[in-house]
Short mmCIF file of C-alpha atoms in Angstrom, two decimals:
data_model
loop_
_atom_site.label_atom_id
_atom_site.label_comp_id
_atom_site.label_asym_id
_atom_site.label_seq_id
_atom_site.Cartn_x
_atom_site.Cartn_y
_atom_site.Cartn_z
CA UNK D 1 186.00 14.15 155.51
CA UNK D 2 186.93 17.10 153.51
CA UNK D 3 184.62 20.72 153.52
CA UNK D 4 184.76 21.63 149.89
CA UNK D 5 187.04 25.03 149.27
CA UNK D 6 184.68 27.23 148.33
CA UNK D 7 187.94 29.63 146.97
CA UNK D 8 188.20 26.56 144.13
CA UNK D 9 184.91 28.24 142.77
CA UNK D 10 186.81 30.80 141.36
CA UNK D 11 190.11 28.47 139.99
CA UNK D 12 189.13 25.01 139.80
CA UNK D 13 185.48 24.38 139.44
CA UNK D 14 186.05 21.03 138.50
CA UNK D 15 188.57 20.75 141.83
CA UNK D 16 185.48 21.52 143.50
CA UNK D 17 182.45 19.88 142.07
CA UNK D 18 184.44 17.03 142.74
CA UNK D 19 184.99 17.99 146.25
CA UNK D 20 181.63 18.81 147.31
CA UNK D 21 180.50 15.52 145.52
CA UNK D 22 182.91 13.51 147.82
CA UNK D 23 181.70 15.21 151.01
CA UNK D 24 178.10 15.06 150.54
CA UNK D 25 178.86 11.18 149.79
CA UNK D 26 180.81 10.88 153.20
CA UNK D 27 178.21 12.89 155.60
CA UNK D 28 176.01 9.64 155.30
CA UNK D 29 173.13 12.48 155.28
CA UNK D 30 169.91 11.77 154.13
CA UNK D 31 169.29 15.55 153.40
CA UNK D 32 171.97 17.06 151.48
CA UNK D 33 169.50 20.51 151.05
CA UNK D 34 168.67 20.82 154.32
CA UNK D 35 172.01 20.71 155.85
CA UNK D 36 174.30 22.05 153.00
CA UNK D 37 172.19 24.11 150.83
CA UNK D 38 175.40 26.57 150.05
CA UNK D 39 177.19 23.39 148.20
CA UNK D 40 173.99 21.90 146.69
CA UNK D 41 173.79 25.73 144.56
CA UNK D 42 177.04 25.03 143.03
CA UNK D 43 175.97 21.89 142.01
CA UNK D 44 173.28 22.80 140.07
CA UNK D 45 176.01 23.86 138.10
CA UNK D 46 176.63 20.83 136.79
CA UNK D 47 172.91 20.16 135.37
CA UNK D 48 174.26 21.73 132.34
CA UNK D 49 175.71 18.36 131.46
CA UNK D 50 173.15 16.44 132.09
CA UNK D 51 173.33 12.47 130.98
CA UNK D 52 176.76 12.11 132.32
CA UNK D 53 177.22 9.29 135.01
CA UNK D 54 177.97 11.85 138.24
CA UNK D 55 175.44 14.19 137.09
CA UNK D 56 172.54 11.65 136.82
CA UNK D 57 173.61 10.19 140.05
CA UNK D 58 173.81 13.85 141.89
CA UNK D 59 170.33 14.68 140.27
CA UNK D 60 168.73 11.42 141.54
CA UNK D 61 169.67 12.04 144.99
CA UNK D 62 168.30 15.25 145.32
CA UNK D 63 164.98 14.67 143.58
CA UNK D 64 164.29 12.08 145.90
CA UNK D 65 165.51 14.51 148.98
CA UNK D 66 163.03 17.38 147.73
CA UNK D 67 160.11 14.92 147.26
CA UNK D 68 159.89 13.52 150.59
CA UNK D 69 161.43 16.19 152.94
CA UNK D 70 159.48 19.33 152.71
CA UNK D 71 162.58 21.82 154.16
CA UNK D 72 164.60 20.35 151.16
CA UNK D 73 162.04 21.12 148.83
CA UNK D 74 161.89 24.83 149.99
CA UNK D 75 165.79 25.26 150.17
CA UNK D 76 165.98 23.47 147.08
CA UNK D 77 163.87 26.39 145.63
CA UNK D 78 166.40 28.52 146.94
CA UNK D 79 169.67 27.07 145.75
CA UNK D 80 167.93 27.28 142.40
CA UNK D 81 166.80 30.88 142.66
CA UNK D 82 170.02 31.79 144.03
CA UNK D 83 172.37 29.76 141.22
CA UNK D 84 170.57 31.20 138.22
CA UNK D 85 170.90 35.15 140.24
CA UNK D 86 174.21 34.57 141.51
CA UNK D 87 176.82 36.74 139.64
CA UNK D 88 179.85 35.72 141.59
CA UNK D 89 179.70 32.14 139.41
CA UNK D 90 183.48 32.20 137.51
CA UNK D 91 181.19 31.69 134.16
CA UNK D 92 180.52 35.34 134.10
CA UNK D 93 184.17 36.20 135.03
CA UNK D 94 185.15 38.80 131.67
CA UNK D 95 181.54 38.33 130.34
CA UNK D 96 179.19 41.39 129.28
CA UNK D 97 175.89 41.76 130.50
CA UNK D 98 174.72 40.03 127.51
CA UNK D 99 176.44 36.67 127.72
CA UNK D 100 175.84 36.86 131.41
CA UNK D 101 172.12 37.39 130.39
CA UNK D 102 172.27 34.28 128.00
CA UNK D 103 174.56 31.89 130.54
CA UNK D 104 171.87 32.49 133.36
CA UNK D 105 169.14 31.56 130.66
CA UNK D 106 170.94 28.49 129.90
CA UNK D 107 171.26 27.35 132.94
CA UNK D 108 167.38 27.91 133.83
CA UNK D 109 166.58 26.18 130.83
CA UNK D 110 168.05 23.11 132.07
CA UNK D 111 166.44 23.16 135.50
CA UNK D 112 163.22 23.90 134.15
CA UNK D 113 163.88 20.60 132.22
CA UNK D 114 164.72 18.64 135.27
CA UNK D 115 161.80 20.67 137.30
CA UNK D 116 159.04 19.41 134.22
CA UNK D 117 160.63 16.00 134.43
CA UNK D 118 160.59 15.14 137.90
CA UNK D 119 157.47 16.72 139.01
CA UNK D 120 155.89 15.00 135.93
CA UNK D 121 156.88 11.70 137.00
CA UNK D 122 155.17 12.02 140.38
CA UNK D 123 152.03 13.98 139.76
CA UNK D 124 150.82 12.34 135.69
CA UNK D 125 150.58 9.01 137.27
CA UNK D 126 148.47 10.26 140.45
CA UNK D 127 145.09 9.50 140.05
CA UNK D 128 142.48 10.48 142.27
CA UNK D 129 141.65 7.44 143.73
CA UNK D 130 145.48 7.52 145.17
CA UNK D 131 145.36 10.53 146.66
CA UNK D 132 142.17 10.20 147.59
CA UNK D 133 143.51 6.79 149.81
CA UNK D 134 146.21 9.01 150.32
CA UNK D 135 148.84 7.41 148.59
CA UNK D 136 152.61 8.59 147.99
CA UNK D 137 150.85 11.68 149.85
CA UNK D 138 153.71 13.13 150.75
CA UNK D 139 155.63 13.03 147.25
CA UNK D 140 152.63 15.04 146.01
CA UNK D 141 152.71 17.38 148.44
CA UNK D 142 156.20 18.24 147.88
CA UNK D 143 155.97 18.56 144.30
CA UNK D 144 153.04 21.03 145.02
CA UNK D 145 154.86 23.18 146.83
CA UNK D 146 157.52 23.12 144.35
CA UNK D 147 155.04 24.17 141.81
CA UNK D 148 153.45 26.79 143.90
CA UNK D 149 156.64 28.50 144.71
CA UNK D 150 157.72 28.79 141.07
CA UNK D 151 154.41 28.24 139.10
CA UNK D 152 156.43 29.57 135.68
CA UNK D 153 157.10 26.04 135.26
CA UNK D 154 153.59 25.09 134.83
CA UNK D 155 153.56 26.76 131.48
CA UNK D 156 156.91 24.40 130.17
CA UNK D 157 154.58 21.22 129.75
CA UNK D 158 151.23 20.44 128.77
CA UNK D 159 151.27 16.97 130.35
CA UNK D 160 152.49 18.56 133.63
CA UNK D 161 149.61 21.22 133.58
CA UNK D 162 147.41 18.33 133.42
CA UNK D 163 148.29 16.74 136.38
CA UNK D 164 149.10 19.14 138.59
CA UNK D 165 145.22 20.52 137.63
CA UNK D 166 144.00 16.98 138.77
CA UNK D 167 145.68 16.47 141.62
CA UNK D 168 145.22 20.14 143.03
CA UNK D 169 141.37 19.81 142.55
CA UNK D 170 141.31 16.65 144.25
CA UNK D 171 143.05 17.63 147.20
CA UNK D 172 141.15 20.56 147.24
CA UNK D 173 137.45 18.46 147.28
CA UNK D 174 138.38 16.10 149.69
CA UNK D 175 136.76 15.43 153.03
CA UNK D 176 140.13 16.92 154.67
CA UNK D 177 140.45 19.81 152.36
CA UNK D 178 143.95 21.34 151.33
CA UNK D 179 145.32 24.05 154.08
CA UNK D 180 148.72 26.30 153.30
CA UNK D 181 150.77 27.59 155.94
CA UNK D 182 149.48 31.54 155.30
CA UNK D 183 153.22 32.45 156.86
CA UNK D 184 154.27 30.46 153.15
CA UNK D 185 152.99 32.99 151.27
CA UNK D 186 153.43 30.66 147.70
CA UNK D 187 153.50 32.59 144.33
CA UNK D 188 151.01 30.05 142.92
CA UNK D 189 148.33 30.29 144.98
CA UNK D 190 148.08 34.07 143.84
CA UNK D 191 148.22 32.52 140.30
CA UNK D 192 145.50 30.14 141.07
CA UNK D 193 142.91 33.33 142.11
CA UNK D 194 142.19 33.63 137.97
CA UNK D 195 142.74 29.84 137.52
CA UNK D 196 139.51 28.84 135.09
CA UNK D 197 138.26 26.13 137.46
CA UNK D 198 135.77 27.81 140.09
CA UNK D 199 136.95 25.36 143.01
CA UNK D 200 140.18 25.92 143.02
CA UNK D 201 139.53 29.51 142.15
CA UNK D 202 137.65 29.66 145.58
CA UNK D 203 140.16 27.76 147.48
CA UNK D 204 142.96 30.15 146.51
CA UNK D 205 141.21 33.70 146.96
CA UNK D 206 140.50 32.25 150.90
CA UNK D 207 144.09 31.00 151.50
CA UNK D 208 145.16 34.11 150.21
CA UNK D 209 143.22 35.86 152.59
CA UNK D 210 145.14 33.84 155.41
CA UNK D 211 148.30 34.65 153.95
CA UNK D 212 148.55 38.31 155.33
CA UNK D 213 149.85 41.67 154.11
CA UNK D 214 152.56 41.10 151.59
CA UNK D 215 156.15 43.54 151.90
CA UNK D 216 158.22 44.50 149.61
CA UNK D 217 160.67 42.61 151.23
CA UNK D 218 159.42 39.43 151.68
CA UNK D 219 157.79 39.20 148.44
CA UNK D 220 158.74 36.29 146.29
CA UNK D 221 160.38 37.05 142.68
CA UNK D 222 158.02 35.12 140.78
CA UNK D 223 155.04 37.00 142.72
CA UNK D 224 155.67 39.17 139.92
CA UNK D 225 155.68 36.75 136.65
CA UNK D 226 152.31 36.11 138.53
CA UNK D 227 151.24 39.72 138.77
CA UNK D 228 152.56 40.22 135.16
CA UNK D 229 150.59 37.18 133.34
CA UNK D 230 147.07 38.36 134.95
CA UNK D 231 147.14 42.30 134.34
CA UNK D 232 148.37 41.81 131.02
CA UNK D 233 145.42 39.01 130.65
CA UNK D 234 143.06 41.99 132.92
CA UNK D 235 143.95 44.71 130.47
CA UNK D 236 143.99 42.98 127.21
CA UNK D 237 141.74 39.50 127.45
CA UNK D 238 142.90 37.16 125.30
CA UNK D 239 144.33 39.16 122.39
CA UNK D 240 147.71 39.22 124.53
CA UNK D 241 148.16 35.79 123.01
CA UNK D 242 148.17 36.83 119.33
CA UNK D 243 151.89 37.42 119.57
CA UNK D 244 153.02 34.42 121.60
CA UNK D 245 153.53 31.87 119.54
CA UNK D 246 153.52 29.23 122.20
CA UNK D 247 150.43 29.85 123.75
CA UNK D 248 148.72 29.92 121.16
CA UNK D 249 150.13 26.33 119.50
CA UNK D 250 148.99 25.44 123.42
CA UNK D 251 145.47 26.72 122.44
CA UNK D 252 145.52 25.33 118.81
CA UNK D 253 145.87 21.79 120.65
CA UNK D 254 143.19 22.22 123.20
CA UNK D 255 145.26 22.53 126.13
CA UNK D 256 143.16 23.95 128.95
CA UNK D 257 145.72 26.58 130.11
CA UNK D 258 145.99 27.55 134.01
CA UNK D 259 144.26 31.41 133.40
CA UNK D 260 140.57 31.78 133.04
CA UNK D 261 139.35 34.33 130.17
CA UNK D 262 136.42 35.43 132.36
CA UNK D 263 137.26 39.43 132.76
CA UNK D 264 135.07 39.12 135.99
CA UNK D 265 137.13 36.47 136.98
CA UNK D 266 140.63 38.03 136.17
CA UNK D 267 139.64 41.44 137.60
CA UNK D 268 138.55 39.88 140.87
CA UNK D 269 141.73 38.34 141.20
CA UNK D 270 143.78 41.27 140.42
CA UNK D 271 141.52 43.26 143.44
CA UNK D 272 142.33 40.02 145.90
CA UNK D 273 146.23 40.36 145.12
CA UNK D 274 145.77 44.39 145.49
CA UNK D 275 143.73 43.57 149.07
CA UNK D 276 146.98 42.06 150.46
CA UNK D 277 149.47 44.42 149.38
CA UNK D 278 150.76 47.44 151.29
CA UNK D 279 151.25 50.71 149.81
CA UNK D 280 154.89 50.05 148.68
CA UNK D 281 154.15 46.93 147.68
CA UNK D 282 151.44 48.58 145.01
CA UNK D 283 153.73 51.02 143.86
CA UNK D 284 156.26 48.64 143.34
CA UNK D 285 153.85 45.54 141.53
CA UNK D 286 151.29 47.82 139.81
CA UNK D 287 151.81 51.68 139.50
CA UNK D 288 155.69 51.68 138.41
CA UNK D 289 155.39 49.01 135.86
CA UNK D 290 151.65 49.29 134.36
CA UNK D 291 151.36 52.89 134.47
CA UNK D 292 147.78 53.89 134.22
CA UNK D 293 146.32 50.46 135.23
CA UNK D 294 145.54 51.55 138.96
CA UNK D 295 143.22 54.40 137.75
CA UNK D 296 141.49 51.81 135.65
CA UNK D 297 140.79 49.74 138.70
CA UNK D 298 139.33 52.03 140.61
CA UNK D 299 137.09 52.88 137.90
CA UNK D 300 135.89 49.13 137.91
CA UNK D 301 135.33 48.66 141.53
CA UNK D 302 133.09 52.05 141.34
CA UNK D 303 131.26 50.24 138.69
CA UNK D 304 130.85 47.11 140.38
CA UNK D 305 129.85 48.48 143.50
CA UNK D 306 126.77 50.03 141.74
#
């Protein structure tokens, strides 16, 4: 049984996808993320080509892996945050910034295809009744946590919105209730404190409050898509939307969209994220990139407290 060379990565991908491939088959593991999360990155890689025979086989395997095992479902996060990052890859060897810019994007764009896909085939057909009874409980759990640590993929599909609203509600209303890990500290729970639904609203704002004071270092990189989507919904409501074009074809259609367009709402979960931040953390999230906006909260929680 044969490590793959990692050197190949910079002379023979090919050498080496089919390598790693090889050895992942021999290791008889059940949990290729878990154990070899380093080789699993490269092979991301090849979701690019998508449809071919090795590629659909090497994507089947690890979608089952991250929706039963929860540790593969976090490093699986990784691998993915650290492929599309990662500027070591030989496709950006003699590429500008530019055509580095557009090879990551690329490459997202397929895994956000793959993410919709697979997390839409466990969570659409979930009724409540099943997860009430508790069935394929673990799948959904997975996939939740999938979703929470990356929630940008919740605006990539209506039908996945849908069901991941459904299921999240019903977990939530329960008899047993939904509990997070506050150590986890999961982008989309933060998202979820301006979510239009008043349950879930309420469920996130007091897991948040478990969660603890959030570092600059240990803050996760979609923390701030989060903080991005509800200041910019906090300072300008709803007329954000007249320039995206997608959002609002989502709107023309009906789609109930993850934000709420209550400004009490949307300012009382900016002031819940702002609770758990340190100074740093602040200057980083809110004062360097929304210059101005900090002054205007203060303002509003003088005017609330009235």
């Amino acid at each position: 049984m044969t490590v793959p060379d990692p050197s190949l990565l910079k002379s023979d991908r090919q050498a080496y996808f089919e390598q790693a491939t090889s050895y992942l088959l021999e290791t008889g593991e059940a949990h290729w993320i878990c154990k070899n999360t380093a080789i699993v990155k490269e092979l991301l890689w090849l979701w690019k080509f998508a449809g071919q025979p090795t590629v659909n086989f090497l994507q089947s395997k690890i979608k089952v892996q991250a929706s039963t095992c929860l540790n593969c479902a976090f490093r699986l996060h990784q691998a993915r945050t650290a492929a599309v990052q990662d500027d070591e890859q030989s496709e950006f060897d003699n590429l500008g910034l530019a055509n580095k810019a557009d090879t990551r994007k690329r490459l997202a764009t397929c895994l956000d295809e793959w993410d919709c896909e697979r997390f839409s085939a466990i969570l659409r057909p979930a009724s409540s009744e099943n997860v009430l009874a508790g069935k394929n409980l673990d799948q959904v759990l997975c996939t939740l946590i999938e979703i929470l640590l990356r929630p940008q993929v919740l605006i990539c599909d209506k039908h996945l919105w849908e069901g991941f609203n459904r299921v999240m509600r019903c977990l939530i209303t329960r008899k047993e209730g939904l509990q997070i890990s506050g150590a986890l500290k999961l982008p989309g729970v933060y998202m979820l404190c301006a979510h239009h639904d008043q349950t879930v609203r309420d469920w996130a704002r007091s897991q948040v409050r478990c969660m603890g004071t959030l570092d600059c270092i240990d803050e996760p990189p979609a923390l701030e898509w989060v903080v991005d989507e509800i200041v910019n919904r906090t300072i300008n409501g709803l007329n954000r939307l007249d320039n995206d074009q997608k959002f609002r074809q989502q709107l023309d259609e009906g789609q109930d969209y993850i934000f709420s367009d209550d400004e009490n709402v949307l300012w009382t979960a900016v002031l819940v994220i702002l609770r758990q931040m340190r100074p740093q953390s602040i200057k980083t999230q809110f004062s360097e990139r929304f210059p101005g906006f900090l002054p205007t909260v203060t303002v509003s929680v003088v005017e609330r407290s009235k």
